[in-house]
Each structure stands twice: as structure tokens, then as C-alpha cells.
Amino acid sequence: MTAISADRSRPREPNDLDTSRPDARPTPTTPSPSRSSLFSDADVHRVYGRIGDAPEYAAFLRNVGQEALRPEIDRADRVEQKEISRADASARARLDAFRASFAGPYVVDGKAVQARPMFRMNGGFNQSQMARRYGELQALCARAHLPPAAAFNCSMGRPTPEQLVKVTQALIDAGKLPPGTDDSLELRIRQMQWSWGIGVDCAGYTEQAARAARGAKPAAPSHGDAFSGMKNDRRMQKLDVADIRPGDVIHLDPPQRGDVGHNVVVYDHQFASYDQRVAIANRGPEAAAFMKGPGPFHILEVDSSWGADDGRDYGGMRRDTWIYDEGTKQWGFFAHGSGAFHTSERGPHGEPYGGAFRPKETTR
């Protein structure tokens, strides 16, 4: 199993573990565990002790005649780790750039504004709004000299970043932005996207983001289901959670018949440090109980376009944090909107975990 370590040199964007967010503060009625009360020394040793320090491991090396090669093995491992860290940092940088390309900038009254894309899925909550306004949207796009495919793809939730930005700007230029103040411009742009039935769904975002993370040539997303069959696709390799790296895709199966699954691209993967475990445990009784599991705990930051229900602001492009306890096979996650911590044996957000995947031709 390849070791995963945090890259402490790069600035980290706000996420579900950011205690500066209002919804990330510890529950007032729950005492914050101290270092001594949350985990004993035995807990820490049991979870974080490494097999390389165990007598059995040294005996094994002697038995196979490899003891003399340890310095070379260690040196090769350090080189490999540096290469992995460099490749993962490049993947994260590409994911950040792709995320930014979907957010504008838009020009409103001479001001440049960034607005993360809103969620849109064919057949979703705002299907009737999209159908009612689609003819007018096509006409607006034609006047802006945009091809018919731009309006169509945005309405189906499968646009390229360039298409969504140009269609959204055409609506702004046509005076379709809802009224409000300058400090609410981002929210107004997202509300406009929702009311006109344009945006991007999870599959459309993830398919393109995963390509971008690998440095592959940009391509328009498919209009079918590109992910639910990955477990049977010989071009894909299914990964253990411990082997997940930035740019890999995680698929969640439909919770029940008639539902659709969910797809995300992995932005980062770390083993939880002691301080991170304490920070998560501070999020309430359910979090504290979860973090007393055997571990080790994997922290996954994932990017996707998330459902918006009836147009809630938490919908659309978002970077979420999931925690996986390798010992209990349970998942911890933060509720959309409220930020409350919950757990599930099925998978993040109670949706069945369908696996993590990477194209077999990927050599990074």
C-alpha cells in the first residue's frame, strides 16, 4: 500500500473541516475532547504503529536475505514518494484550474465576477422551467452568435466550461439577471442559471475534471451514463480506498430503484493526523463516536456538481470532505447545507459506495 502524506506547503481552500466556517464550529452543547481524553496512548500506537518497525517485519527481511538492501530500498521508496507527491500536486493544480474555468469570470456592469456553476440535470427539479424558457434561450444564444449546441448542452447539464460561461454571459447581457445588490452578484448569477435551467450535473463535471486532472486533451462530455458501468469496463482499474489519488473517480450507486447514482473526482487523499481526528470529533456526538473507531482514517476531498433540490445554494460545484474508517468500513460525511456530521455503512451521504476507478493507461 502506497503511503499518502499531506502536502503542507500548499494553501488549502475552505472545506468541511475548516473551522472558520459557521457550520464547522463544534456543537455548543458538546464538550470538546482533549488530547488525553479522546484517544489513549495505546490507541495511537495501535492505529499509527507501522509494520516496518515491528520485530516480525525485521525477521521477514532477514529470512529472505534482504536486510542488506534496506538502504537501497528506503532510497528507492523516497524517490517514488517524491514522484507521487509531484504528480499529485500537478493533478490538484489542474483540478483547481478546471474548477475556475467553470466559474467565469462574468462581466456585470463592468465588474468581473466569479460564480461557481449551478446544478442542472435533465429531468431534474427545474425541468419545467428549462422547457418553458428553452426557446427564448436559443434565441438569445443565436443573437450572441453562439451555436445551438451551446444552449442544448447547458440545458442538459453537459456543457463544457466555455459553453456554460458564454451562455450565462448572454443571459446577463440580455438583462436576465435577478435584481439585487452588488455583494450578492454570485448568488444572483446562480439563481439565474437555475431559473433558466442551465448548469452542469455530476457526470458532466466529473468526466471533464478527471480528464483535466490527467492532463488529457479537453473533450465535450458524453450525454449518456459514463460511470455506472466502470466496474465492468476492462479499460478501468478498480482501486482500494488506500490507493486512491487525485484525479481518480468515485462512483456512488443509486440509493434505490428509480434514483440515479453520483460521481465525484478526487481532489486530495490523506491519512488523518491526530489533530485532524480531534477536529472532526469536535463536530458533535456522532463525529466523536465515529472517530473512536479503529482506523486508520482516510480523508478524501472530492469535487463534483451536487444536487440542489429545489434550487438551494448548496447545489452545483462544491468541494466536499469524506472520511473513511478502514477498520469499520464506515463513512463519515457532512450534510449538505447544515454541515452536520453523519455516518453510514453504505457510503457517503447514505448512497452505496460503488468503488473508485482509474484508467488503466494512466501512468502517473
Short mmCIF file of C-alpha atoms in Angstrom, two decimals:
data_model
loop_
_atom_site.label_atom_id
_atom_site.label_comp_id
_atom_site.label_asym_id
_atom_site.label_seq_id
_atom_site.Cartn_x
_atom_site.Cartn_y
_atom_site.Cartn_z
CA MET A 1 0.00 0.00 0.00
CA THR A 2 1.47 3.30 -1.05
CA ALA A 3 1.84 5.77 1.78
CA ILE A 4 -0.08 9.01 1.48
CA SER A 5 1.10 12.13 3.20
CA ALA A 6 -0.26 15.64 3.38
CA ASP A 7 1.29 18.39 1.30
CA ARG A 8 1.59 21.10 3.93
CA SER A 9 3.23 23.67 1.64
CA ARG A 10 0.20 24.45 -0.49
CA PRO A 11 -2.61 26.77 0.62
CA ARG A 12 -5.80 24.88 1.32
CA GLU A 13 -9.19 26.06 0.21
CA PRO A 14 -12.13 26.14 2.66
CA ASN A 15 -13.76 22.74 3.08
CA ASP A 16 -15.96 20.82 5.51
CA LEU A 17 -13.15 20.69 8.09
CA ASP A 18 -12.49 24.44 8.01
CA THR A 19 -13.35 25.67 11.48
CA SER A 20 -13.63 29.26 10.25
CA ARG A 21 -16.96 28.36 8.62
CA PRO A 22 -20.07 28.94 10.77
CA ASP A 23 -21.34 25.42 10.09
CA ALA A 24 -17.97 23.91 11.01
CA ARG A 25 -17.91 25.04 14.63
CA PRO A 26 -18.20 22.42 17.39
CA THR A 27 -21.71 21.82 18.71
CA PRO A 28 -22.07 24.23 21.70
CA THR A 29 -23.60 21.54 23.94
CA THR A 30 -20.84 19.04 23.24
CA PRO A 31 -17.61 19.36 25.26
CA SER A 32 -14.51 19.42 23.08
CA PRO A 33 -12.41 16.30 23.70
CA SER A 34 -8.91 16.90 24.96
CA ARG A 35 -5.83 15.14 23.61
CA SER A 36 -5.75 12.97 26.72
CA SER A 37 -9.46 12.13 26.91
CA LEU A 38 -10.21 11.34 23.26
CA PHE A 39 -7.52 8.76 22.49
CA SER A 40 -5.20 6.86 24.80
CA ASP A 41 -1.52 6.22 24.06
CA ALA A 42 -2.46 2.63 23.30
CA ASP A 43 -4.99 3.84 20.72
CA VAL A 44 -2.41 5.98 18.99
CA HIS A 45 0.21 3.22 18.96
CA ARG A 46 -2.29 0.66 17.67
CA VAL A 47 -3.54 2.85 14.85
CA TYR A 48 -0.37 4.60 13.80
CA GLY A 49 2.31 1.99 14.59
CA ARG A 50 3.97 0.98 11.35
CA ILE A 51 4.73 -2.62 10.47
CA GLY A 52 8.21 -1.60 9.33
CA ASP A 53 9.14 -1.11 13.00
CA ALA A 54 7.79 -4.49 14.14
CA PRO A 55 10.13 -7.41 15.03
CA GLU A 56 8.19 -9.70 12.69
CA TYR A 57 8.95 -7.42 9.76
CA ALA A 58 12.69 -7.34 10.52
CA ALA A 59 12.71 -11.13 10.83
CA PHE A 60 10.98 -11.44 7.50
CA LEU A 61 13.61 -9.28 5.83
CA ARG A 62 16.40 -11.38 7.31
CA ASN A 63 14.76 -14.62 6.19
CA VAL A 64 14.61 -13.54 2.57
CA GLY A 65 18.12 -12.11 2.59
CA GLN A 66 17.05 -8.51 2.07
CA GLU A 67 18.37 -6.89 5.24
CA ALA A 68 21.50 -5.61 3.48
CA LEU A 69 19.36 -3.98 0.81
CA ARG A 70 17.34 -1.83 3.22
CA PRO A 71 19.22 1.43 2.47
CA GLU A 72 18.65 0.96 -1.27
CA ILE A 73 15.02 0.03 -0.70
CA ASP A 74 14.48 3.07 1.51
CA ARG A 75 16.17 5.34 -1.01
CA ALA A 76 14.03 3.98 -3.87
CA ASP A 77 10.92 4.43 -1.75
CA ARG A 78 11.80 8.06 -1.03
CA VAL A 79 12.31 8.74 -4.75
CA GLU A 80 8.97 7.08 -5.54
CA GLN A 81 7.21 9.13 -2.85
CA LYS A 82 8.63 12.37 -4.28
CA GLU A 83 7.44 11.42 -7.75
CA ILE A 84 3.99 10.56 -6.42
CA SER A 85 3.79 13.83 -4.48
CA ARG A 86 4.84 15.80 -7.55
CA ALA A 87 2.29 14.03 -9.77
CA ASP A 88 -0.49 14.50 -7.21
CA ALA A 89 0.32 18.20 -6.83
CA SER A 90 0.10 18.59 -10.63
CA ALA A 91 -3.27 16.82 -10.66
CA ARG A 92 -4.60 19.13 -7.93
CA ALA A 93 -3.37 22.21 -9.80
CA ARG A 94 -5.16 21.03 -12.95
CA LEU A 95 -8.35 20.39 -10.96
CA ASP A 96 -8.16 23.89 -9.46
CA ALA A 97 -7.72 25.39 -12.94
CA PHE A 98 -10.63 23.37 -14.33
CA ARG A 99 -12.84 24.39 -11.40
CA ALA A 100 -12.00 28.05 -12.01
CA SER A 101 -12.78 27.76 -15.74
CA PHE A 102 -16.37 26.77 -14.91
CA ALA A 103 -16.87 29.88 -12.74
CA GLY A 104 -16.42 32.67 -15.29
CA PRO A 105 -15.37 35.36 -14.96
CA TYR A 106 -18.61 37.13 -15.85
CA VAL A 107 -18.90 40.83 -16.55
CA VAL A 108 -21.75 42.61 -14.77
CA ASP A 109 -21.91 46.41 -15.17
CA GLY A 110 -18.21 46.46 -15.93
CA LYS A 111 -17.29 44.32 -12.91
CA ALA A 112 -15.66 40.89 -13.18
CA VAL A 113 -17.46 38.27 -11.08
CA GLN A 114 -16.69 34.61 -10.35
CA ALA A 115 -19.70 32.34 -9.76
CA ARG A 116 -19.44 28.58 -9.31
CA PRO A 117 -21.73 26.72 -11.72
CA MET A 118 -25.23 25.73 -10.64
CA PHE A 119 -26.53 22.18 -10.78
CA ARG A 120 -28.63 21.11 -13.73
CA MET A 121 -29.75 17.56 -14.56
CA ASN A 122 -32.02 16.50 -17.39
CA GLY A 123 -35.32 15.59 -15.78
CA GLY A 124 -34.40 17.34 -12.54
CA PHE A 125 -36.35 19.71 -10.27
CA ASN A 126 -36.24 22.65 -12.68
CA GLN A 127 -37.15 20.67 -15.80
CA SER A 128 -40.37 22.63 -16.33
CA GLN A 129 -38.55 25.97 -16.06
CA MET A 130 -36.00 24.83 -18.60
CA ALA A 131 -38.68 23.64 -21.04
CA ARG A 132 -40.69 26.85 -20.69
CA ARG A 133 -37.72 29.09 -21.44
CA TYR A 134 -35.67 26.95 -23.82
CA GLY A 135 -36.97 28.62 -26.99
CA GLU A 136 -36.09 32.07 -25.67
CA LEU A 137 -32.69 30.80 -24.52
CA GLN A 138 -31.94 29.53 -28.03
CA ALA A 139 -32.90 32.91 -29.48
CA LEU A 140 -30.67 34.78 -27.00
CA CYS A 141 -27.76 32.50 -27.82
CA ALA A 142 -28.29 32.99 -31.55
CA ARG A 143 -28.15 36.78 -31.10
CA ALA A 144 -24.90 36.29 -29.15
CA HIS A 145 -23.57 34.25 -32.10
CA LEU A 146 -23.39 31.04 -30.08
CA PRO A 147 -24.01 27.70 -31.79
CA PRO A 148 -27.26 25.82 -30.99
CA ALA A 149 -25.23 23.11 -29.23
CA ALA A 150 -24.24 25.59 -26.50
CA ALA A 151 -27.82 26.17 -25.32
CA PHE A 152 -28.69 22.48 -25.69
CA ASN A 153 -25.71 21.19 -23.69
CA CYS A 154 -26.22 23.74 -20.91
CA SER A 155 -29.89 22.71 -20.67
CA MET A 156 -28.98 19.02 -20.48
CA GLY A 157 -26.37 19.58 -17.75
CA ARG A 158 -23.49 18.54 -20.01
CA PRO A 159 -21.77 21.75 -21.17
CA THR A 160 -18.09 22.47 -21.46
CA PRO A 161 -16.90 25.29 -19.17
CA GLU A 162 -16.67 27.62 -22.19
CA GLN A 163 -20.25 26.87 -23.22
CA LEU A 164 -21.74 27.50 -19.78
CA VAL A 165 -19.79 30.72 -19.29
CA LYS A 166 -20.81 32.09 -22.71
CA VAL A 167 -24.49 31.15 -22.35
CA THR A 168 -24.59 32.63 -18.84
CA GLN A 169 -22.95 35.83 -20.08
CA ALA A 170 -25.52 36.04 -22.91
CA LEU A 171 -28.29 35.96 -20.31
CA ILE A 172 -26.55 38.66 -18.25
CA ASP A 173 -26.11 40.86 -21.34
CA ALA A 174 -29.81 40.40 -22.17
CA GLY A 175 -30.80 41.78 -18.75
CA LYS A 176 -31.97 38.49 -17.26
CA LEU A 177 -30.02 38.79 -14.01
CA PRO A 178 -32.38 38.91 -10.99
CA PRO A 179 -32.40 42.23 -9.08
CA GLY A 180 -30.18 42.63 -6.04
CA THR A 181 -27.09 44.27 -4.65
CA ASP A 182 -23.50 44.06 -5.88
CA ASP A 183 -22.47 41.97 -2.88
CA SER A 184 -24.94 39.26 -3.97
CA LEU A 185 -23.80 39.03 -7.59
CA GLU A 186 -22.53 35.46 -7.36
CA LEU A 187 -25.78 34.25 -5.79
CA ARG A 188 -27.84 36.16 -8.37
CA ILE A 189 -25.92 34.59 -11.24
CA ARG A 190 -26.50 31.11 -9.80
CA GLN A 191 -30.20 31.86 -9.25
CA MET A 192 -30.45 32.98 -12.87
CA GLN A 193 -28.83 29.74 -14.05
CA TRP A 194 -31.32 27.74 -12.01
CA SER A 195 -34.40 29.64 -13.19
CA TRP A 196 -33.33 29.30 -16.83
CA GLY A 197 -32.50 25.61 -16.42
CA ILE A 198 -28.79 25.71 -17.27
CA GLY A 199 -25.80 24.30 -15.41
CA VAL A 200 -23.84 21.07 -15.09
CA ASP A 201 -24.61 17.71 -13.47
CA CYS A 202 -22.24 15.44 -11.57
CA ALA A 203 -21.42 13.21 -14.54
CA GLY A 204 -20.75 16.15 -16.86
CA TYR A 205 -18.44 17.81 -14.35
CA THR A 206 -16.63 14.67 -13.21
CA GLU A 207 -15.98 13.29 -16.69
CA GLN A 208 -14.28 16.50 -17.80
CA ALA A 209 -12.48 17.13 -14.48
CA ALA A 210 -10.97 13.64 -14.45
CA ARG A 211 -9.60 14.19 -17.95
CA ALA A 212 -8.20 17.56 -16.93
CA ALA A 213 -6.51 16.04 -13.85
CA ARG A 214 -4.65 13.58 -16.09
CA GLY A 215 -3.59 16.34 -18.47
CA ALA A 216 -5.67 14.80 -21.27
CA LYS A 217 -6.95 16.88 -24.17
CA PRO A 218 -10.29 18.59 -23.33
CA ALA A 219 -13.35 16.93 -24.82
CA ALA A 220 -17.08 17.55 -24.59
CA PRO A 221 -18.78 15.27 -22.05
CA SER A 222 -20.93 12.39 -23.21
CA HIS A 223 -24.72 12.59 -22.90
CA GLY A 224 -25.11 9.06 -21.56
CA ASP A 225 -24.14 7.34 -18.31
CA ALA A 226 -20.36 7.16 -18.45
CA PHE A 227 -19.80 5.84 -14.91
CA SER A 228 -22.19 3.17 -13.64
CA GLY A 229 -20.55 0.53 -15.85
CA MET A 230 -16.97 1.26 -14.79
CA LYS A 231 -16.74 -1.86 -12.62
CA ASN A 232 -17.17 -3.98 -15.77
CA ASP A 233 -15.06 -1.79 -18.06
CA ARG A 234 -11.78 -3.51 -18.87
CA ARG A 235 -10.19 -0.13 -19.56
CA MET A 236 -10.64 0.84 -15.89
CA GLN A 237 -8.92 -0.47 -12.78
CA LYS A 238 -10.85 -0.58 -9.52
CA LEU A 239 -8.90 0.77 -6.55
CA ASP A 240 -8.77 0.08 -2.86
CA VAL A 241 -9.57 3.16 -0.80
CA ALA A 242 -5.96 3.24 0.41
CA ASP A 243 -4.72 3.59 -3.18
CA ILE A 244 -6.98 6.47 -4.25
CA ARG A 245 -5.14 9.52 -5.59
CA PRO A 246 -6.08 12.94 -7.02
CA GLY A 247 -7.84 12.61 -10.37
CA ASP A 248 -9.43 9.23 -9.62
CA VAL A 249 -13.20 8.88 -9.92
CA ILE A 250 -15.51 7.60 -7.17
CA HIS A 251 -18.94 6.30 -8.16
CA LEU A 252 -21.88 6.05 -5.76
CA ASP A 253 -24.64 3.66 -6.85
CA PRO A 254 -28.32 4.70 -6.87
CA PRO A 255 -29.73 4.57 -3.30
CA GLN A 256 -32.90 2.86 -4.56
CA ARG A 257 -34.60 1.83 -7.78
CA GLY A 258 -35.52 4.83 -9.90
CA ASP A 259 -32.75 7.03 -8.44
CA VAL A 260 -29.54 8.00 -10.16
CA GLY A 261 -26.04 7.49 -8.82
CA HIS A 262 -23.49 10.17 -8.07
CA ASN A 263 -19.96 10.71 -9.32
CA VAL A 264 -17.03 12.72 -7.97
CA VAL A 265 -13.40 13.32 -8.88
CA VAL A 266 -10.89 13.04 -6.04
CA TYR A 267 -9.00 16.25 -5.25
CA ASP A 268 -6.91 15.01 -2.31
CA HIS A 269 -6.37 11.97 -0.08
CA GLN A 270 -4.61 11.94 3.28
CA PHE A 271 -4.33 9.70 6.31
CA ALA A 272 -5.91 11.65 9.17
CA SER A 273 -3.43 13.11 11.61
CA TYR A 274 -4.15 13.12 15.33
CA ASP A 275 -5.11 16.82 15.22
CA GLN A 276 -7.45 16.22 12.28
CA ARG A 277 -9.12 13.38 14.17
CA VAL A 278 -9.69 15.67 17.14
CA ALA A 279 -11.07 18.43 14.85
CA ILE A 280 -13.57 16.00 13.34
CA ALA A 281 -14.53 14.58 16.74
CA ASN A 282 -15.34 18.12 17.87
CA ARG A 283 -18.18 18.29 15.35
CA GLY A 284 -20.65 16.57 17.66
CA PRO A 285 -21.51 13.29 19.42
CA GLU A 286 -21.85 11.25 16.20
CA ALA A 287 -18.50 12.52 14.97
CA ALA A 288 -16.82 11.81 18.31
CA ALA A 289 -18.14 8.25 18.34
CA PHE A 290 -17.05 7.71 14.71
CA MET A 291 -13.51 8.93 15.36
CA LYS A 292 -13.08 6.44 18.20
CA GLY A 293 -13.13 3.66 15.62
CA PRO A 294 -10.03 1.56 14.95
CA GLY A 295 -8.94 3.43 11.81
CA PRO A 296 -6.76 4.23 10.05
CA PHE A 297 -8.91 7.11 8.82
CA HIS A 298 -8.75 8.33 5.25
CA ILE A 299 -9.71 11.94 4.48
CA LEU A 300 -10.90 12.41 0.91
CA GLU A 301 -11.59 15.81 -0.64
CA VAL A 302 -13.81 15.41 -3.69
CA ASP A 303 -15.08 17.74 -6.42
CA SER A 304 -18.42 17.44 -8.17
CA SER A 305 -21.62 19.23 -9.08
CA TRP A 306 -24.12 18.39 -6.36
CA GLY A 307 -27.91 18.28 -6.43
CA ALA A 308 -29.70 21.50 -5.48
CA ASP A 309 -33.12 20.05 -4.54
CA ASP A 310 -35.44 22.96 -5.38
CA GLY A 311 -32.66 25.44 -6.14
CA ARG A 312 -30.75 25.62 -2.84
CA ASP A 313 -27.44 27.48 -2.90
CA TYR A 314 -25.50 24.43 -1.71
CA GLY A 315 -26.18 22.84 -5.11
CA GLY A 316 -23.75 22.93 -8.01
CA MET A 317 -19.97 22.81 -7.95
CA ARG A 318 -18.63 22.14 -4.47
CA ARG A 319 -15.61 20.54 -2.81
CA ASP A 320 -16.71 18.13 -0.09
CA THR A 321 -14.85 16.13 2.55
CA TRP A 322 -15.48 12.44 3.23
CA ILE A 323 -13.86 10.35 5.97
CA TYR A 324 -13.45 6.57 5.73
CA ASP A 325 -12.64 4.32 8.67
CA GLU A 326 -10.69 1.43 7.18
CA GLY A 327 -11.26 -0.65 10.32
CA THR A 328 -15.07 -0.47 10.47
CA LYS A 329 -15.67 0.22 6.74
CA GLN A 330 -17.89 3.15 7.76
CA TRP A 331 -18.09 6.53 6.06
CA GLY A 332 -18.35 9.93 7.71
CA PHE A 333 -19.63 12.97 5.83
CA PHE A 334 -21.12 16.43 6.27
CA ALA A 335 -24.77 17.15 5.44
CA HIS A 336 -25.42 19.46 2.52
CA GLY A 337 -26.45 22.88 3.73
CA SER A 338 -26.32 22.35 7.51
CA GLY A 339 -22.81 20.88 7.72
CA ALA A 340 -23.93 18.38 10.39
CA PHE A 341 -21.74 15.27 10.62
CA HIS A 342 -23.30 11.89 9.83
CA THR A 343 -22.10 8.33 9.28
CA SER A 344 -23.20 5.46 7.08
CA GLU A 345 -22.16 1.88 6.38
CA ARG A 346 -23.47 2.17 2.79
CA GLY A 347 -21.32 5.07 1.65
CA PRO A 348 -21.06 8.88 1.71
CA HIS A 349 -24.45 10.56 2.20
CA GLY A 350 -26.00 7.14 2.67
CA GLU A 351 -25.52 6.25 -1.00
CA PRO A 352 -23.95 2.84 -1.76
CA TYR A 353 -20.23 3.10 -2.39
CA GLY A 354 -19.69 1.75 -5.90
CA GLY A 355 -15.92 1.97 -5.97
CA ALA A 356 -13.00 4.14 -7.04
CA PHE A 357 -11.61 3.86 -10.56
CA ARG A 358 -8.67 4.95 -12.70
CA PRO A 359 -8.00 4.38 -16.42
CA LYS A 360 -5.51 1.55 -16.85
CA GLU A 361 -3.40 3.57 -19.27
CA THR A 362 -2.71 6.17 -16.57
CA THR A 363 0.98 6.04 -15.64
CA ARG A 364 1.24 8.95 -13.22
#
